Coordinates of C-alpha atoms in Angstrom, one line a residue:
X1 CA 0.0 0.0 0.0
X2 CA 2.9 2.4 0.7
X3 CA 4.4 1.6 -2.7
X4 CA 1.0 2.5 -4.3
X5 CA 0.9 5.7 -2.5
X6 CA 4.3 6.8 -3.7
X7 CA 4.0 5.5 -7.2
X8 CA 2.7 8.8 -8.7
X9 CA 5.7 10.7 -7.6
X10 CA 8.2 8.5 -9.4
X11 CA 6.5 8.3 -12.8
X12 CA 6.5 10.9 -15.5
X13 CA 3.2 11.7 -17.2
X14 CA 4.1 9.5 -20.2
X15 CA 4.9 6.5 -17.9
X16 CA 1.9 6.9 -15.6
X17 CA -0.6 5.8 -18.2
X18 CA 0.6 2.2 -18.1
X19 CA -2.0 0.4 -16.0
X20 CA 0.2 -2.7 -15.7
X21 CA 2.8 -0.9 -13.7
X22 CA 0.2 0.0 -11.0
X23 CA -1.5 -3.4 -11.0
X24 CA 1.9 -5.2 -10.6
X25 CA 1.9 -3.7 -7.0
X26 CA -1.3 -5.5 -6.1
X27 CA -0.3 -8.6 -3.9
X28 CA -0.9 -12.0 -5.5
X29 CA -3.1 -14.0 -3.1
X30 CA -2.3 -17.3 -4.7
X31 CA 0.3 -19.8 -3.5
X32 CA 3.7 -19.5 -5.1
X33 CA 3.6 -23.1 -6.3
X34 CA 1.6 -23.6 -9.4
X35 CA 1.4 -19.9 -10.6
X36 CA 1.2 -20.3 -14.3
X37 CA -0.1 -16.8 -15.2
X38 CA 1.1 -13.5 -13.6
X39 CA -1.5 -11.8 -11.5
X40 CA -0.9 -8.5 -13.2
X41 CA -1.5 -10.0 -16.6
X42 CA -4.8 -11.5 -15.4
X43 CA -5.9 -8.2 -13.8
X44 CA -5.0 -6.2 -16.9
X45 CA -6.9 -8.7 -19.1
X46 CA -10.0 -8.4 -16.9
X47 CA -9.7 -4.6 -17.0
X48 CA -9.4 -4.6 -20.8
X49 CA -12.4 -6.9 -21.1
X50 CA -14.6 -4.7 -19.0
X51 CA -13.6 -1.7 -21.1
X52 CA -15.1 -3.6 -24.1
X53 CA -18.4 -4.1 -22.2
X54 CA -17.8 -7.5 -20.5
X55 CA -20.4 -7.7 -17.6
X56 CA -19.5 -11.0 -16.1
X57 CA -16.7 -13.4 -15.4
X58 CA -17.8 -15.6 -18.3
X59 CA -17.6 -12.6 -20.6
X60 CA -14.2 -11.7 -19.4
X61 CA -12.9 -15.2 -19.9
X62 CA -14.4 -15.4 -23.4
X63 CA -12.7 -12.1 -24.3
X64 CA -9.3 -13.4 -23.1
X65 CA -9.8 -16.7 -24.9
X66 CA -10.5 -15.0 -28.2
X67 CA -7.6 -12.5 -27.9
X68 CA -4.9 -12.8 -30.6
X69 CA -1.4 -14.0 -29.5
X70 CA 0.2 -10.5 -29.8
X71 CA -2.6 -9.1 -27.5
X72 CA -1.9 -11.7 -24.9
X73 CA 1.8 -10.8 -25.1
X74 CA 1.0 -7.1 -24.6
X75 CA -1.1 -8.0 -21.5
X76 CA 1.9 -9.9 -20.0
X77 CA 1.2 -13.6 -20.7
X78 CA 4.3 -15.6 -21.3
X79 CA 5.2 -18.1 -24.1
X80 CA 5.0 -21.8 -23.5
X81 CA 8.5 -23.1 -24.4
X82 CA 7.1 -26.4 -25.7
X83 CA 4.4 -25.1 -28.0
X84 CA 5.8 -21.6 -28.7
X85 CA 2.3 -20.2 -28.1
X86 CA 0.9 -18.1 -25.3
X87 CA -1.6 -20.3 -23.4
X88 CA -5.0 -18.9 -22.5
X89 CA -6.0 -19.0 -18.8
X90 CA -9.1 -21.0 -17.9
X91 CA -12.2 -19.2 -16.7
X92 CA -11.7 -20.8 -13.3
X93 CA -8.2 -19.3 -13.0
X94 CA -9.6 -15.8 -13.6
X95 CA -12.3 -16.4 -11.1
X96 CA -10.0 -17.8 -8.4
X97 CA -7.8 -14.7 -8.6
X98 CA -10.5 -12.1 -8.7
X99 CA -12.4 -13.6 -5.7
X100 CA -9.3 -13.6 -3.5
X101 CA -7.5 -10.4 -4.5
X102 CA -7.2 -7.7 -1.9
X103 CA -10.0 -5.2 -2.7
X104 CA -8.2 -2.3 -0.8
X105 CA -5.0 -2.8 -2.7
X106 CA -6.8 -3.1 -6.1
X107 CA -8.7 0.1 -5.5
X108 CA -5.6 1.9 -4.4
X109 CA -3.8 0.8 -7.6
X110 CA -6.7 2.0 -9.7
X111 CA -7.0 5.3 -7.8
X112 CA -3.2 6.0 -8.2
X113 CA -3.5 5.1 -11.9
X114 CA -6.4 7.4 -12.6
X115 CA -4.9 10.3 -10.6
X116 CA -1.6 10.0 -12.5
X117 CA -3.2 9.5 -15.9
X118 CA -4.3 13.1 -16.4
X119 CA -2.5 16.2 -15.4
X120 CA -4.5 18.9 -13.5
X121 CA -5.8 21.6 -15.8
X122 CA -3.9 24.9 -15.7
X123 CA -5.4 27.8 -14.0
X124 CA -6.7 30.6 -16.2
X125 CA -4.4 33.7 -16.3
X126 CA -5.5 36.4 -13.9
X127 CA -8.3 34.3 -12.4
X128 CA -8.7 32.3 -9.3
X129 CA -7.4 28.7 -9.5
X130 CA -10.0 26.1 -10.5
X131 CA -11.0 24.2 -7.4
X132 CA -11.2 20.5 -7.5
X133 CA -14.6 19.3 -6.3
X134 CA -15.0 15.8 -5.0
X135 CA -18.3 14.0 -4.1
X136 CA -18.5 11.3 -1.4
X137 CA -21.4 8.9 -2.2
X138 CA -22.3 5.3 -1.4
X139 CA -23.9 2.6 -3.5
X140 CA -25.3 -0.8 -2.5
X141 CA -24.4 -3.7 -4.8
X142 CA -27.8 -5.4 -4.6
X143 CA -26.9 -8.5 -6.5
X144 CA -24.4 -9.5 -3.8
X145 CA -27.2 -10.2 -1.3
X146 CA -27.5 -13.8 -0.1
X147 CA -29.9 -15.6 2.2
X148 CA -27.5 -15.2 5.1
X149 CA -25.7 -11.9 4.3
X150 CA -26.8 -8.4 3.3
X151 CA -25.6 -6.8 0.1
X152 CA -22.2 -5.2 0.3
X153 CA -22.1 -1.4 0.3
X154 CA -19.3 0.6 -1.3
X155 CA -18.4 4.2 -0.5
X156 CA -16.6 6.2 -3.2
X157 CA -15.0 9.5 -3.7
X158 CA -15.8 10.8 -7.2
X159 CA -14.8 14.1 -8.8
X160 CA -17.7 16.0 -10.4
X161 CA -16.6 14.9 -13.9
X162 CA -17.5 11.3 -12.9
X163 CA -14.0 9.9 -12.3
X164 CA -13.7 7.6 -9.3
X165 CA -10.7 8.6 -7.1
X166 CA -11.1 6.2 -4.3
X167 CA -13.4 3.4 -3.1
X168 CA -13.9 1.6 0.2
X169 CA -16.2 -1.2 1.3
X170 CA -18.4 -0.4 4.2
X171 CA -18.1 -2.9 7.1
X172 CA -21.0 -5.3 7.5
X173 CA -23.5 -4.3 10.3
X174 CA -22.2 -0.7 10.0
X175 CA -22.9 2.4 7.9
X176 CA -20.9 4.8 5.7
X177 CA -19.9 7.2 8.5
X178 CA -16.9 5.2 9.9
X179 CA -15.6 4.7 6.3
X180 CA -15.5 8.4 5.5
X181 CA -12.1 9.4 6.8
X182 CA -10.3 6.2 5.8
X183 CA -11.7 6.7 2.2
X184 CA -10.2 10.2 2.0
X185 CA -6.9 9.5 3.7
X186 CA -5.3 8.4 0.4
X187 CA -6.3 11.6 -1.4
X188 CA -4.7 15.0 -1.5
X189 CA -7.5 17.3 -0.2
X190 CA -5.6 20.6 0.0
X191 CA -7.9 23.4 -1.3
X192 CA -10.5 20.9 -2.6
X193 CA -14.2 21.1 -2.0
X194 CA -16.0 18.1 -0.6
X195 CA -19.7 17.5 -1.2
X196 CA -21.7 14.9 0.6
X197 CA -25.3 14.1 1.6
X198 CA -26.7 14.7 5.1
X199 CA -25.5 11.4 6.5
X200 CA -21.9 12.8 6.4
X201 CA -22.8 16.1 8.1
X202 CA -20.9 15.0 11.2
X203 CA -18.8 17.3 13.5
X204 CA -15.9 14.8 13.2
X205 CA -16.0 14.9 9.5
X206 CA -16.1 18.7 9.4
X207 CA -13.1 18.8 11.8
X208 CA -11.2 16.2 9.7
X209 CA -11.7 18.2 6.4
X210 CA -10.7 21.4 8.1
X211 CA -7.5 19.8 9.4
X212 CA -6.7 18.4 5.9
X213 CA -7.1 21.9 4.3
X214 CA -10.3 21.1 2.5
X215 CA -13.6 22.9 2.2
X216 CA -17.0 21.3 2.5
X217 CA -20.5 21.8 1.3
X218 CA -22.7 19.8 3.6
X219 CA -26.5 19.1 3.5
X220 CA -28.3 19.8 6.8
X221 CA -31.5 17.8 7.6
X222 CA -33.5 17.0 10.6
X223 CA -31.1 14.2 11.7
X224 CA -29.2 17.2 13.3
X225 CA -32.1 19.0 14.9
X226 CA -30.1 21.8 16.5
X227 CA -28.1 22.7 13.4
X228 CA -31.1 22.3 11.2
X229 CA -33.2 24.7 13.4
X230 CA -30.3 27.2 13.4
X231 CA -30.0 27.2 9.6
X232 CA -33.7 27.1 8.8
X233 CA -34.5 29.8 11.3
X234 CA -32.6 32.4 9.4
X235 CA -34.7 35.3 7.9
X236 CA -34.5 33.8 4.4
X237 CA -37.3 36.0 3.1
X238 CA -35.2 39.1 3.7
X239 CA -32.0 37.7 2.2
X240 CA -31.5 38.7 -1.4
X241 CA -31.4 36.1 -4.2
X242 CA -27.9 35.0 -5.0
X243 CA -28.4 32.8 -8.1
X244 CA -31.3 31.5 -10.2
X245 CA -31.5 29.0 -13.1
X246 CA -34.4 27.6 -15.1
X247 CA -34.3 24.3 -17.1
X248 CA -36.6 22.2 -19.2
X249 CA -35.9 18.5 -19.4
X250 CA -37.7 15.2 -18.9
X251 CA -41.1 16.7 -19.6
X252 CA -40.8 19.2 -16.7
X253 CA -39.8 22.7 -16.0
X254 CA -37.5 23.4 -13.1
X255 CA -36.5 26.6 -11.4
X256 CA -33.7 26.7 -8.8
X257 CA -33.1 29.6 -6.5
X258 CA -30.1 29.9 -4.2
X259 CA -29.6 32.3 -1.3
X260 CA -26.5 32.6 0.9
X261 CA -26.2 34.0 4.4
X262 CA -23.0 34.7 6.2
X263 CA -23.1 33.4 9.8
X264 CA -21.1 34.8 12.7
X265 CA -21.2 31.4 14.3
X266 CA -22.5 28.1 13.1
X267 CA -22.4 25.0 15.3
X268 CA -20.3 23.1 12.9
X269 CA -16.4 23.0 12.5
X270 CA -15.2 25.5 9.9
X271 CA -18.7 26.6 8.7
X272 CA -18.9 30.2 7.5
X273 CA -22.0 30.4 5.4
X274 CA -25.5 28.9 5.3
X275 CA -27.3 28.1 2.0
X276 CA -30.9 27.7 1.0
X277 CA -31.8 26.1 -2.3
X278 CA -35.4 26.1 -3.4
X279 CA -36.4 23.8 -6.3
X280 CA -39.7 24.3 -8.0
X281 CA -40.7 21.5 -10.5
X282 CA -43.6 21.6 -12.8
X283 CA -44.4 18.2 -14.4
X284 CA -45.8 18.9 -17.8
X285 CA -47.4 15.4 -18.1
X286 CA -49.4 15.6 -14.9
X287 CA -49.5 19.3 -14.2
X288 CA -48.2 18.6 -10.6
X289 CA -46.1 21.4 -9.0
X290 CA -43.6 20.5 -6.3
X291 CA -41.5 22.8 -4.1
X292 CA -38.5 21.5 -2.2
X293 CA -36.3 23.5 0.2
X294 CA -32.8 22.2 1.0
X295 CA -30.4 23.7 3.5
X296 CA -26.7 23.5 3.4
X297 CA -23.6 24.8 5.2
X298 CA -20.1 25.5 3.8
X299 CA -16.7 26.4 5.0
X300 CA -16.2 28.6 2.0
X301 CA -16.4 32.4 2.5
X302 CA -17.9 34.9 0.2
X303 CA -14.4 35.5 -1.2
X304 CA -13.7 31.8 -1.9
X305 CA -16.7 31.0 -4.1
X306 CA -19.5 32.8 -5.9
X307 CA -23.2 31.9 -5.7
X308 CA -23.0 30.5 -9.2
X309 CA -20.1 28.2 -8.2
X310 CA -21.9 27.0 -5.1
X311 CA -25.1 26.3 -7.2
X312 CA -23.0 24.4 -9.8
X313 CA -21.3 22.3 -7.1
X314 CA -24.5 21.5 -5.3
X315 CA -26.2 20.4 -8.5
X316 CA -23.1 18.5 -9.5
X317 CA -23.3 16.4 -6.4
X318 CA -26.8 15.4 -7.3
X319 CA -25.6 14.5 -10.8
X320 CA -23.2 11.9 -9.5
X321 CA -26.1 9.4 -9.6
X322 CA -26.3 9.7 -13.3
X323 CA -22.6 9.9 -14.0
X324 CA -21.6 6.8 -12.2
X325 CA -24.3 4.8 -10.4
X326 CA -26.8 4.9 -13.2
X327 CA -24.2 3.8 -15.7
X328 CA -23.1 0.8 -13.5
X329 CA -26.8 -0.2 -13.1
X330 CA -28.1 0.3 -16.6
X331 CA -25.1 -0.1 -18.9
X332 CA -23.2 -2.8 -17.0
X333 CA -26.3 -4.3 -15.3
X334 CA -24.5 -4.4 -12.0
X335 CA -27.6 -5.1 -9.9
X336 CA -28.4 -8.1 -12.1
X337 CA -25.0 -9.7 -11.4
X338 CA -25.1 -12.6 -9.1
X339 CA -21.4 -12.8 -8.2
X340 CA -21.2 -13.2 -4.4
X341 CA -18.0 -15.2 -3.7
X342 CA -15.2 -13.6 -1.7
X343 CA -14.2 -10.1 -3.0
X344 CA -15.8 -10.6 -6.5
X345 CA -18.6 -8.1 -6.1
X346 CA -16.2 -5.4 -5.0
X347 CA -13.6 -6.3 -7.6
X348 CA -16.1 -6.2 -10.5
X349 CA -17.4 -2.8 -9.2
X350 CA -13.8 -1.5 -9.2
X351 CA -13.2 -2.7 -12.7
X352 CA -16.4 -0.9 -13.8
X353 CA -15.3 2.2 -12.0
X354 CA -12.0 2.0 -13.9
X355 CA -13.7 1.7 -17.3
X356 CA -16.2 4.5 -16.7
X357 CA -13.4 6.8 -15.3
X358 CA -11.1 6.2 -18.2
X359 CA -13.8 7.0 -20.7
X360 CA -14.8 10.2 -18.7
X361 CA -11.1 11.3 -18.7
X362 CA -11.0 10.8 -22.4
X363 CA -14.0 13.1 -22.9
X364 CA -16.6 10.4 -23.6
X365 CA -20.2 11.3 -22.5
X366 CA -22.0 8.2 -23.8
X367 CA -20.5 5.3 -22.0
X368 CA -22.6 2.7 -23.8
X369 CA -21.4 4.0 -27.2
X370 CA -17.8 4.1 -25.9
X371 CA -18.0 0.4 -24.9
X372 CA -19.4 -0.6 -28.3
X373 CA -16.7 1.3 -30.1
X374 CA -13.9 -0.1 -27.9
X375 CA -15.2 -3.7 -28.4
X376 CA -14.7 -3.6 -32.2
X377 CA -10.9 -3.6 -32.0
X378 CA -8.7 -5.5 -29.6
X379 CA -6.1 -2.7 -29.7
X380 CA -8.5 0.0 -28.5
X381 CA -8.8 -1.1 -24.8
X382 CA -5.0 -1.7 -24.7
X383 CA -4.4 1.9 -25.9
X384 CA -6.9 3.3 -23.5
X385 CA -5.2 1.6 -20.6
X386 CA -1.7 2.7 -21.8
X387 CA -0.6 -0.9 -22.5
X388 CA 0.5 -0.2 -26.0

C-alpha cells in the first residue's frame, strides 16, 4: 500500500498511463507453487475486457480466450517453451484470482493510476485557480445479497466529472460514517471542495476536512435538529437572491433559487455560510407542482466562491447518480449480477469504475457507445489503458 501511495511521484506523465505498472503492485493472493499466469496480466486482461463491455466473469474469460497472440503478449502472458504459443487461462483461473485479490490494494492501484493518468488543468491567467470538487457517495451492490448476508455497500470519492478517485467497502453491520475518513486518507485534499449528503454532516467529518485543508458543502437535515433549526431559522425572506436557473428536461420545467447567508457562528467546524436552495418543479405530463427546500452549510467564505459556483457544485453532487451509479446499473447491469463469492462483487465494481473513469477522462459522454466502439478492436482497450 505504501508503494502504491508513492507511485505517482516517481513516474513521468508518459509513464503513468501504463496500468500494468500499477497493478503489478497488487499482492498476488495465490500460493507461489503452481502460478502459471502472472496476477498483473490476469488483472490487466480483466480490466481490458470490462472496457469492451464485459459484464460477467464468463464474458471476461471469453474475451481473453478470443484474444490474438500478440494481444496476450501485450497483456503480459508468457510463451510456453514447448508449443511456442501463449496459453490462455481457464475461466476458473480468472475467477479464483478475482475472488481472492485484496480489494483495498486493487482500489488503491486503480486510484493511483487514474490520478496519475491526467495532469491537473492549468489555472486561467489572472483568475482564481480552478477548485477540485469531490463528491462522497455510497452505493449498494444489490446482486451480492444472499440468504445469510446483506448486500455489500461501497463508499466512493468521485470528482464532479465522474472519475472515481477512491473506493472503500463499508463494514457489515455498519454504515458509511466510519468509512468516510479512511476513504479520503489516500487523497490530496488541500484546497479541494467536498460535497456529501446529510449522512456525512458530522462534526468529526467537518473537523477532519478542516484539518486536511479542504472545504465542505454539507447538507443539513432533521437528523441534526439543533443545526437544522439554526439554519432554517434564518430570515431567508429578507436575504437577497444569489443565483437563479431555469431548465426544461424530462417533460418538466425546473427553477432553482439559491440564497447565501454569512453566519457569525454556526455550530459546525469551519462553517462560514448557510445556503438555502429552493427547487420548483412543474411536471408537464401531470401538471403537478412540487416545491423543495434544501439547507446546506459551507466552510467557503464569500471571497472563496461565488453563488453561481456554489449552485454548480450542489447540483453537480446530485448529478453523480447519473454519471456513475446509473451507468453501472443500466449499462453494466450491476444489480443483475449474481457474483457473491469472496471479493468478487467489489472487484467487479472496481473494474467498472475504472472503465467509466477512463472514458470520462477521455472526454466520452455516452459510456454505452464508448463500450461498443472499444469492443470492435482488440487494440482499443489496450491503448486506452496505456498498455501499447
